[in-house]
Every structure is written in structure tokens, then in C-alpha cells.
Amino acid sequence: MTDDEAESEGLTYAEAGVDIDGQEAATAALIGATGEFEGDYAGMVDIGNRVLALATDGVGTKLLVAEAIGDYSTVGIDCVAMNVNDLLAAGIEPVAFVDYLAVETPNDEEAEQIGAGLQVGAERAKVSLVGGETAVMPDVIRGLDIAGTCAGLAPKEAVFPGEAEPGDALVAWPSSGIHSNGLTLAREAVTQRHEYSDPFPPATDRTIGEELLTPTRIYSEVLAPLRAAETHAAAHVTGGGWTNLTRMGEHHYVVEEPFPAQDVFAFVQSEGDVSDEEMHRTFNMGTGFVAAVPEDDVDAVATATDDGRVIGRVESGDGTVSIRGLTLS
């Protein structure tokens, strides 16, 4: 590859500091070492006629944006959302949430803001906050980190099989924006020429930092209609972007009518000279949750909420996603 060719590719997630392939390999190695995990989005335990499921996740480098503008009021929502949405993608009803806050130095104001966000997230997700832990570790942590674990329950028959079928329709719901994935790339892109305190060009009543901190949508309202249907699988569009659809099986996912990408994505792409393919491999690009359902159930699922709709279909294939003229695998 020539220098000109490398330059034309623009900024990538790996160059910004996150290697998705390496991350997935490390996760696979951890799972292989423990041998106790099941499912693409949650660990599940058989407890008789029901399944107990657990999901754990954090907010990632979105915290650095919060630190930069001194606003931690929404990151608690993100922490709840990233865990709850993973359980929903498995057909599990979230029940309870615990958080873990690790700090370099205790700060009551920051903790209060995070706690308020956790409460809002729990209310949106209809889960109970049942405790948490704060650890002061100046030798380990610089600043702070927040993570959480969500527990959920489901009758065995309610758990989604996890495998889409050719002929299924793809019903989806829009995202609220950038959510909590790809912030390392987004930060690298926008800070090349801007400060987080600068006005966000498409909406100058907000700053760039405020736009990046738009909290992750929680998709609790989709669970009931998906359970009422013969849902085969669902995907929470997070790390890895649109390749998350292949978690529903090695098929060909044809996405013909995705939701429009919010302005923040075009801004990140332009500022970082990021390719279309890299954007779709990293971000949700406007669509946050997707389910594979039989054609007979499409109308009931798509109309059960105000903003659900069919965006495409499942075809026989080998683990690829076609969207906006791209083929991702």
C-alpha cells in the first residue's frame, strides 16, 4: 500500500486505539478459559423452568468526554442501557442492576451526578437498583470508571433462539445518536480541529461535548411485542457496528431502509475523513436495535411501538451485511 493509498482511507477505529478483532479474540480467550458462558449478549443459568441471565458492561471512553466538559449526569443512563439492551436482545426481562464505580479520588459532586443518571436509567428500564460499590484506587485508576451488571429472568420458552432464518424480516428501532460505542474514534476525529466546548455545527445551541454525551436509548418497550411474536433473534447494534447482525447467524442481511443517521455521524466522518465502511463497522449509524421475525409477525411487531419499522430481510448467505452500498463481514 502506498502512502497516498493509506492516507485516502482516513481515520480508523484501530488507529484511534481500539482493535475490534483483537478485542473479540481476547474475549473469546477469556470465555474459553472459564467455560461458563452462553449466548452472544448474556450469560445464562438454568434455574428450573426459568433462565437467570447476567450482562456486564461499562461506558467506555465516553467518560473522557464527560470529564472534559465536567458533566457526568448522563453516563449512568448509558451504563444501565448498555447492559439492559444486551439482555433484551436475548429475550430476557431485566430485573435488577448493580454498579461499580472506581475512582482515583472521591468526588461527591461527580458521584451524585452519576447516581442520578443511574436512577434515570433504572426508571427507563424498569429495573431495581439494588446496590453498588465505590472503590478508591489511586494506584490503579486515573479519573474514574463506571461499570455495571444487570440480572434478568425469563421463562425458558421466552428466550429467543438466537438464530435468524432466511425469509425473516428485519424489524428495527432508531438509535438516539452515537450511544456508547466508537467514542475513541469519534473523539479522535472531532478533537483534531475542535474543542468539546465548541458549538456543534448542525445544532449550535448544543456543544460538541453535549452531542457526544446524548445518552444511549433503552429499548425496554420492544420486549413484549417481540416475545408475543415468533422472534428468532435480535441484535443490539453496539461495538462492531452493523456486523452485530451476524450474531443472529451466518446469513446475508439485506438492509434496504435503515433509519437515517443523525447529524453527529456525518460530523465525525467529515472531521476524521472516516470511510463509509469504517463508520458502519464502528457505529450504529442511526439504528440501535434489530430483530429477525417471520413475515407473519411483521405488522404486529413493527406497529407495537411508535417508531419501529421493517428495514430489510434475511437471505441465505455466509455472514455478510449489505447496507448503503456496502458489504460488511
Short mmCIF file of C-alpha atoms in Angstrom, two decimals:
data_model
loop_
_atom_site.label_atom_id
_atom_site.label_comp_id
_atom_site.label_asym_id
_atom_site.label_seq_id
_atom_site.Cartn_x
_atom_site.Cartn_y
_atom_site.Cartn_z
CA MET A 1 0.00 0.00 0.00
CA THR A 2 1.36 3.40 -0.93
CA ASP A 3 1.38 6.38 1.43
CA ASP A 4 -1.27 8.04 -0.72
CA GLU A 5 -3.49 4.97 -0.52
CA ALA A 6 -3.10 4.78 3.26
CA GLU A 7 -3.95 8.47 3.60
CA SER A 8 -7.05 8.10 1.43
CA GLU A 9 -8.51 5.51 3.79
CA GLY A 10 -8.92 8.15 6.52
CA LEU A 11 -9.03 7.57 10.26
CA THR A 12 -9.92 4.08 11.51
CA TYR A 13 -11.07 2.75 14.87
CA ALA A 14 -7.89 0.66 15.18
CA GLU A 15 -5.69 3.69 14.52
CA ALA A 16 -7.65 5.62 17.14
CA GLY A 17 -6.72 2.91 19.64
CA VAL A 18 -9.38 0.18 19.52
CA ASP A 19 -8.81 -3.03 17.55
CA ILE A 20 -12.21 -4.75 17.34
CA ASP A 21 -10.71 -8.01 16.02
CA GLY A 22 -8.16 -8.07 18.85
CA GLN A 23 -10.85 -7.28 21.39
CA GLU A 24 -13.04 -10.14 20.16
CA ALA A 25 -10.07 -12.53 20.25
CA ALA A 26 -9.33 -11.54 23.85
CA THR A 27 -12.98 -12.04 24.80
CA ALA A 28 -13.01 -15.46 23.15
CA ALA A 29 -9.87 -16.42 25.07
CA LEU A 30 -11.48 -15.36 28.36
CA ILE A 31 -14.66 -17.32 27.61
CA GLY A 32 -12.59 -20.32 26.61
CA ALA A 33 -10.73 -20.15 29.91
CA THR A 34 -13.86 -20.09 32.04
CA GLY A 35 -16.21 -22.27 30.01
CA GLU A 36 -19.27 -20.87 31.81
CA PHE A 37 -20.83 -18.57 29.20
CA GLU A 38 -23.77 -18.99 26.88
CA GLY A 39 -25.33 -16.61 24.41
CA ASP A 40 -23.98 -13.70 22.42
CA TYR A 41 -25.28 -10.97 24.72
CA ALA A 42 -25.70 -12.50 28.16
CA GLY A 43 -24.54 -15.35 30.35
CA MET A 44 -27.42 -17.68 31.19
CA VAL A 45 -28.02 -20.07 34.04
CA ASP A 46 -30.68 -22.79 34.04
CA ILE A 47 -32.78 -22.44 37.23
CA GLY A 48 -35.52 -24.94 36.52
CA ASN A 49 -38.35 -23.65 34.38
CA ARG A 50 -36.68 -20.27 34.02
CA VAL A 51 -33.38 -18.78 32.93
CA LEU A 52 -31.33 -16.37 35.00
CA ALA A 53 -29.26 -14.10 32.76
CA LEU A 54 -26.44 -11.69 33.56
CA ALA A 55 -24.89 -8.95 31.45
CA THR A 56 -22.00 -6.69 32.42
CA ASP A 57 -20.64 -3.63 30.64
CA GLY A 58 -19.40 -0.09 31.11
CA VAL A 59 -19.49 3.26 29.38
CA GLY A 60 -16.03 3.24 27.81
CA THR A 61 -14.23 6.38 26.71
CA LYS A 62 -17.46 8.37 26.70
CA LEU A 63 -16.31 9.08 30.24
CA LEU A 64 -13.45 11.17 28.85
CA VAL A 65 -15.95 13.46 27.15
CA ALA A 66 -17.87 13.76 30.42
CA GLU A 67 -14.63 14.58 32.24
CA ALA A 68 -13.64 17.16 29.63
CA ILE A 69 -16.86 19.16 29.97
CA GLY A 70 -17.44 18.40 33.66
CA ASP A 71 -20.82 16.72 33.12
CA TYR A 72 -21.39 13.17 34.37
CA SER A 73 -25.18 13.49 34.54
CA THR A 74 -25.97 11.10 31.67
CA VAL A 75 -23.27 8.42 31.84
CA GLY A 76 -25.26 6.49 34.45
CA ILE A 77 -28.06 6.16 31.90
CA ASP A 78 -25.54 4.77 29.41
CA CYS A 79 -24.25 2.27 31.96
CA VAL A 80 -27.73 0.89 32.57
CA ALA A 81 -28.62 0.97 28.87
CA MET A 82 -25.61 -0.99 27.64
CA ASN A 83 -26.46 -3.85 29.99
CA VAL A 84 -30.23 -3.79 29.71
CA ASN A 85 -30.19 -3.71 25.91
CA ASP A 86 -27.98 -6.79 25.81
CA LEU A 87 -30.48 -8.71 27.94
CA LEU A 88 -33.37 -7.54 25.75
CA ALA A 89 -31.55 -8.85 22.68
CA ALA A 90 -31.69 -12.31 24.22
CA GLY A 91 -35.39 -12.09 25.11
CA ILE A 92 -34.65 -11.60 28.80
CA GLU A 93 -36.60 -9.24 31.07
CA PRO A 94 -34.14 -7.09 33.06
CA VAL A 95 -34.87 -7.14 36.78
CA ALA A 96 -32.04 -5.70 38.87
CA PHE A 97 -28.89 -3.65 38.40
CA VAL A 98 -25.72 -3.11 40.45
CA ASP A 99 -22.97 -0.62 39.68
CA TYR A 100 -19.24 -0.44 40.33
CA LEU A 101 -17.57 2.97 40.48
CA ALA A 102 -13.77 3.05 40.64
CA VAL A 103 -12.18 6.42 41.32
CA GLU A 104 -8.76 7.93 41.73
CA THR A 105 -10.04 10.47 44.27
CA PRO A 106 -13.54 10.67 45.81
CA ASN A 107 -15.65 13.50 44.41
CA ASP A 108 -19.13 13.90 45.85
CA GLU A 109 -20.47 16.05 43.00
CA GLU A 110 -19.37 13.60 40.31
CA ALA A 111 -20.74 10.66 42.28
CA GLU A 112 -24.08 12.41 42.75
CA GLN A 113 -24.35 13.12 39.02
CA ILE A 114 -23.53 9.51 38.15
CA GLY A 115 -26.00 8.23 40.75
CA ALA A 116 -28.76 10.45 39.36
CA GLY A 117 -28.11 9.08 35.87
CA LEU A 118 -28.22 5.53 37.14
CA GLN A 119 -31.60 6.24 38.73
CA VAL A 120 -32.98 7.70 35.49
CA GLY A 121 -31.66 4.71 33.54
CA ALA A 122 -33.21 2.28 36.00
CA GLU A 123 -36.57 4.04 35.75
CA ARG A 124 -36.48 3.92 31.95
CA ALA A 125 -35.51 0.24 32.01
CA LYS A 126 -37.98 -0.60 34.81
CA VAL A 127 -35.27 -2.31 36.86
CA SER A 128 -34.37 -2.03 40.53
CA LEU A 129 -31.07 -0.52 41.63
CA VAL A 130 -30.12 -2.99 44.35
CA GLY A 131 -26.73 -1.73 45.41
CA GLY A 132 -23.31 -0.81 44.21
CA GLU A 133 -19.68 -0.42 45.15
CA THR A 134 -17.30 2.53 45.10
CA ALA A 135 -13.59 1.75 45.16
CA VAL A 136 -10.88 4.36 45.70
CA MET A 137 -7.76 3.14 43.88
CA PRO A 138 -5.28 5.94 43.13
CA ASP A 139 -2.60 3.43 42.16
CA VAL A 140 -4.85 1.86 39.50
CA ILE A 141 -7.37 4.45 38.28
CA ARG A 142 -6.80 7.83 36.67
CA GLY A 143 -10.03 9.79 36.94
CA LEU A 144 -12.89 7.31 37.24
CA ASP A 145 -14.56 4.34 35.63
CA ILE A 146 -18.15 3.14 35.91
CA ALA A 147 -19.44 -0.32 35.08
CA GLY A 148 -22.48 -2.33 35.98
CA THR A 149 -24.14 -5.72 35.94
CA CYS A 150 -27.78 -6.38 35.15
CA ALA A 151 -29.67 -9.52 36.15
CA GLY A 152 -32.71 -10.71 34.24
CA LEU A 153 -35.19 -13.56 34.21
CA ALA A 154 -37.20 -15.30 31.53
CA PRO A 155 -39.25 -18.45 31.13
CA LYS A 156 -37.21 -20.85 29.04
CA GLU A 157 -39.69 -20.68 26.19
CA ALA A 158 -39.41 -16.87 26.06
CA VAL A 159 -35.68 -16.82 25.35
CA PHE A 160 -35.04 -16.03 21.68
CA PRO A 161 -33.50 -18.97 19.81
CA GLY A 162 -30.74 -16.62 18.65
CA GLU A 163 -30.67 -17.81 15.04
CA ALA A 164 -32.40 -15.87 12.27
CA GLU A 165 -33.93 -17.75 9.36
CA PRO A 166 -33.79 -16.92 5.65
CA GLY A 167 -37.07 -15.24 4.79
CA ASP A 168 -37.26 -13.37 8.09
CA ALA A 169 -37.94 -9.65 8.02
CA LEU A 170 -35.63 -7.28 9.88
CA VAL A 171 -37.66 -5.01 12.14
CA ALA A 172 -35.70 -2.21 13.78
CA TRP A 173 -35.83 0.82 16.03
CA PRO A 174 -33.76 4.01 15.74
CA SER A 175 -30.88 4.95 18.00
CA SER A 176 -30.73 8.16 19.99
CA GLY A 177 -27.36 9.05 18.49
CA ILE A 178 -23.85 7.78 18.93
CA HIS A 179 -24.72 5.69 22.05
CA SER A 180 -21.68 4.36 23.95
CA ASN A 181 -19.59 2.68 21.27
CA GLY A 182 -16.97 4.10 18.97
CA LEU A 183 -16.25 7.11 21.18
CA THR A 184 -12.50 6.55 20.84
CA LEU A 185 -12.79 7.08 17.10
CA ALA A 186 -15.30 9.91 17.48
CA ARG A 187 -13.11 11.74 19.99
CA GLU A 188 -10.02 11.36 17.84
CA ALA A 189 -11.91 12.69 14.83
CA VAL A 190 -13.60 15.73 16.33
CA THR A 191 -10.72 16.93 18.50
CA GLN A 192 -8.37 17.31 15.57
CA ARG A 193 -9.81 20.77 14.95
CA HIS A 194 -12.37 21.36 17.72
CA GLU A 195 -12.80 21.58 21.47
CA TYR A 196 -15.68 19.77 23.17
CA SER A 197 -16.95 23.17 24.28
CA ASP A 198 -17.28 24.38 20.67
CA PRO A 199 -20.83 24.67 19.25
CA PHE A 200 -22.00 21.55 17.43
CA PRO A 201 -22.19 22.83 13.81
CA PRO A 202 -25.52 21.21 12.85
CA ALA A 203 -27.17 22.49 16.08
CA THR A 204 -25.28 25.41 17.56
CA ASP A 205 -27.45 25.57 20.68
CA ARG A 206 -25.51 22.50 21.83
CA THR A 207 -21.80 21.91 22.25
CA ILE A 208 -19.92 19.07 20.60
CA GLY A 209 -19.42 17.51 24.02
CA GLU A 210 -23.12 17.64 24.82
CA GLU A 211 -23.95 15.99 21.50
CA LEU A 212 -21.47 13.18 22.12
CA LEU A 213 -22.97 12.65 25.58
CA THR A 214 -26.52 12.08 24.29
CA PRO A 215 -27.48 9.01 26.36
CA THR A 216 -28.00 5.58 24.89
CA ARG A 217 -31.60 4.66 24.20
CA ILE A 218 -33.07 1.88 26.33
CA TYR A 219 -35.29 -0.47 24.28
CA SER A 220 -37.44 -1.96 27.04
CA GLU A 221 -40.67 -1.29 25.14
CA VAL A 222 -39.73 -3.74 22.37
CA LEU A 223 -39.53 -6.82 24.60
CA ALA A 224 -43.27 -7.52 24.97
CA PRO A 225 -44.09 -7.37 21.24
CA LEU A 226 -41.03 -9.42 20.37
CA ARG A 227 -41.98 -12.06 22.91
CA ALA A 228 -45.56 -12.11 21.63
CA ALA A 229 -44.21 -12.82 18.14
CA GLU A 230 -42.17 -15.78 16.99
CA THR A 231 -38.97 -13.78 17.20
CA HIS A 232 -35.99 -15.80 16.07
CA ALA A 233 -33.17 -13.46 17.10
CA ALA A 234 -32.34 -9.85 17.93
CA ALA A 235 -29.24 -7.67 17.84
CA HIS A 236 -28.22 -4.65 19.89
CA VAL A 237 -26.11 -2.56 17.46
CA THR A 238 -23.08 -1.73 19.59
CA GLY A 239 -19.34 -2.38 19.26
CA GLY A 240 -18.63 -3.63 15.75
CA GLY A 241 -21.46 -1.57 14.30
CA TRP A 242 -23.57 -3.30 11.70
CA THR A 243 -21.55 -6.51 11.81
CA ASN A 244 -23.52 -7.18 15.01
CA LEU A 245 -26.29 -8.52 12.79
CA THR A 246 -24.15 -11.58 12.05
CA ARG A 247 -24.55 -12.55 15.71
CA MET A 248 -28.01 -13.68 14.58
CA GLY A 249 -26.41 -16.34 12.37
CA GLU A 250 -24.23 -16.72 9.31
CA HIS A 251 -26.78 -15.38 6.83
CA HIS A 252 -26.93 -12.47 4.40
CA TYR A 253 -28.64 -9.47 5.99
CA VAL A 254 -30.02 -7.09 3.37
CA VAL A 255 -30.70 -3.69 4.92
CA GLU A 256 -32.60 -1.60 2.39
CA GLU A 257 -34.21 1.09 4.57
CA PRO A 258 -32.09 1.83 7.65
CA PHE A 259 -33.07 4.76 9.78
CA PRO A 260 -31.34 8.00 8.83
CA ALA A 261 -28.03 8.57 10.59
CA GLN A 262 -28.11 11.53 12.97
CA ASP A 263 -26.00 14.60 12.20
CA VAL A 264 -23.32 13.57 14.67
CA PHE A 265 -22.23 10.73 12.41
CA ALA A 266 -21.70 12.94 9.36
CA PHE A 267 -19.78 15.37 11.58
CA VAL A 268 -17.47 12.63 12.91
CA GLN A 269 -16.97 11.20 9.43
CA SER A 270 -16.12 14.57 7.91
CA GLU A 271 -13.78 15.69 10.70
CA GLY A 272 -11.88 12.39 10.71
CA ASP A 273 -12.08 11.64 6.99
CA VAL A 274 -13.51 8.26 8.00
CA SER A 275 -14.63 5.89 5.26
CA ASP A 276 -18.25 4.78 4.90
CA GLU A 277 -17.23 1.20 5.65
CA GLU A 278 -15.36 2.14 8.82
CA MET A 279 -18.31 4.21 10.01
CA HIS A 280 -20.68 1.26 9.59
CA ARG A 281 -18.22 -1.14 11.25
CA THR A 282 -17.90 1.14 14.27
CA PHE A 283 -21.17 2.99 14.86
CA ASN A 284 -24.90 2.24 14.86
CA MET A 285 -25.42 4.91 12.15
CA GLY A 286 -28.95 5.70 13.30
CA THR A 287 -30.35 2.23 14.05
CA GLY A 288 -29.90 0.81 17.54
CA PHE A 289 -31.87 -2.44 17.81
CA VAL A 290 -32.82 -5.03 15.17
CA ALA A 291 -34.93 -8.20 15.35
CA ALA A 292 -35.43 -11.06 12.89
CA VAL A 293 -39.08 -12.07 12.80
CA PRO A 294 -41.25 -14.16 10.43
CA GLU A 295 -43.22 -12.24 7.82
CA ASP A 296 -46.49 -13.17 9.56
CA ASP A 297 -45.42 -11.22 12.67
CA VAL A 298 -44.06 -8.13 10.96
CA ASP A 299 -47.11 -5.89 11.26
CA ALA A 300 -47.71 -6.68 14.92
CA VAL A 301 -44.08 -6.06 15.90
CA ALA A 302 -43.45 -3.01 13.74
CA THR A 303 -46.61 -1.21 14.88
CA ALA A 304 -46.37 -2.09 18.56
CA THR A 305 -44.20 0.97 19.19
CA ASP A 306 -44.28 4.45 17.67
CA ASP A 307 -41.05 4.13 15.72
CA GLY A 308 -40.47 0.51 14.74
CA ARG A 309 -40.35 -0.45 11.08
CA VAL A 310 -39.07 -3.02 8.61
CA ILE A 311 -35.58 -2.16 7.38
CA GLY A 312 -34.70 -5.26 5.38
CA ARG A 313 -34.67 -9.04 5.23
CA VAL A 314 -32.63 -12.16 5.91
CA GLU A 315 -31.35 -14.21 2.98
CA SER A 316 -29.24 -17.34 2.73
CA GLY A 317 -25.60 -16.37 2.87
CA ASP A 318 -22.31 -16.56 4.69
CA GLY A 319 -22.31 -13.90 7.35
CA THR A 320 -22.50 -10.63 5.46
CA VAL A 321 -24.46 -7.41 5.83
CA SER A 322 -25.44 -5.26 2.85
CA ILE A 323 -26.24 -1.68 3.74
CA ARG A 324 -25.97 1.65 1.88
CA GLY A 325 -23.96 0.11 -0.95
CA LEU A 326 -21.52 -1.63 1.42
CA THR A 327 -20.95 -5.30 2.12
CA LEU A 328 -19.70 -5.94 5.63
CA SER A 329 -18.49 -9.22 7.09
#
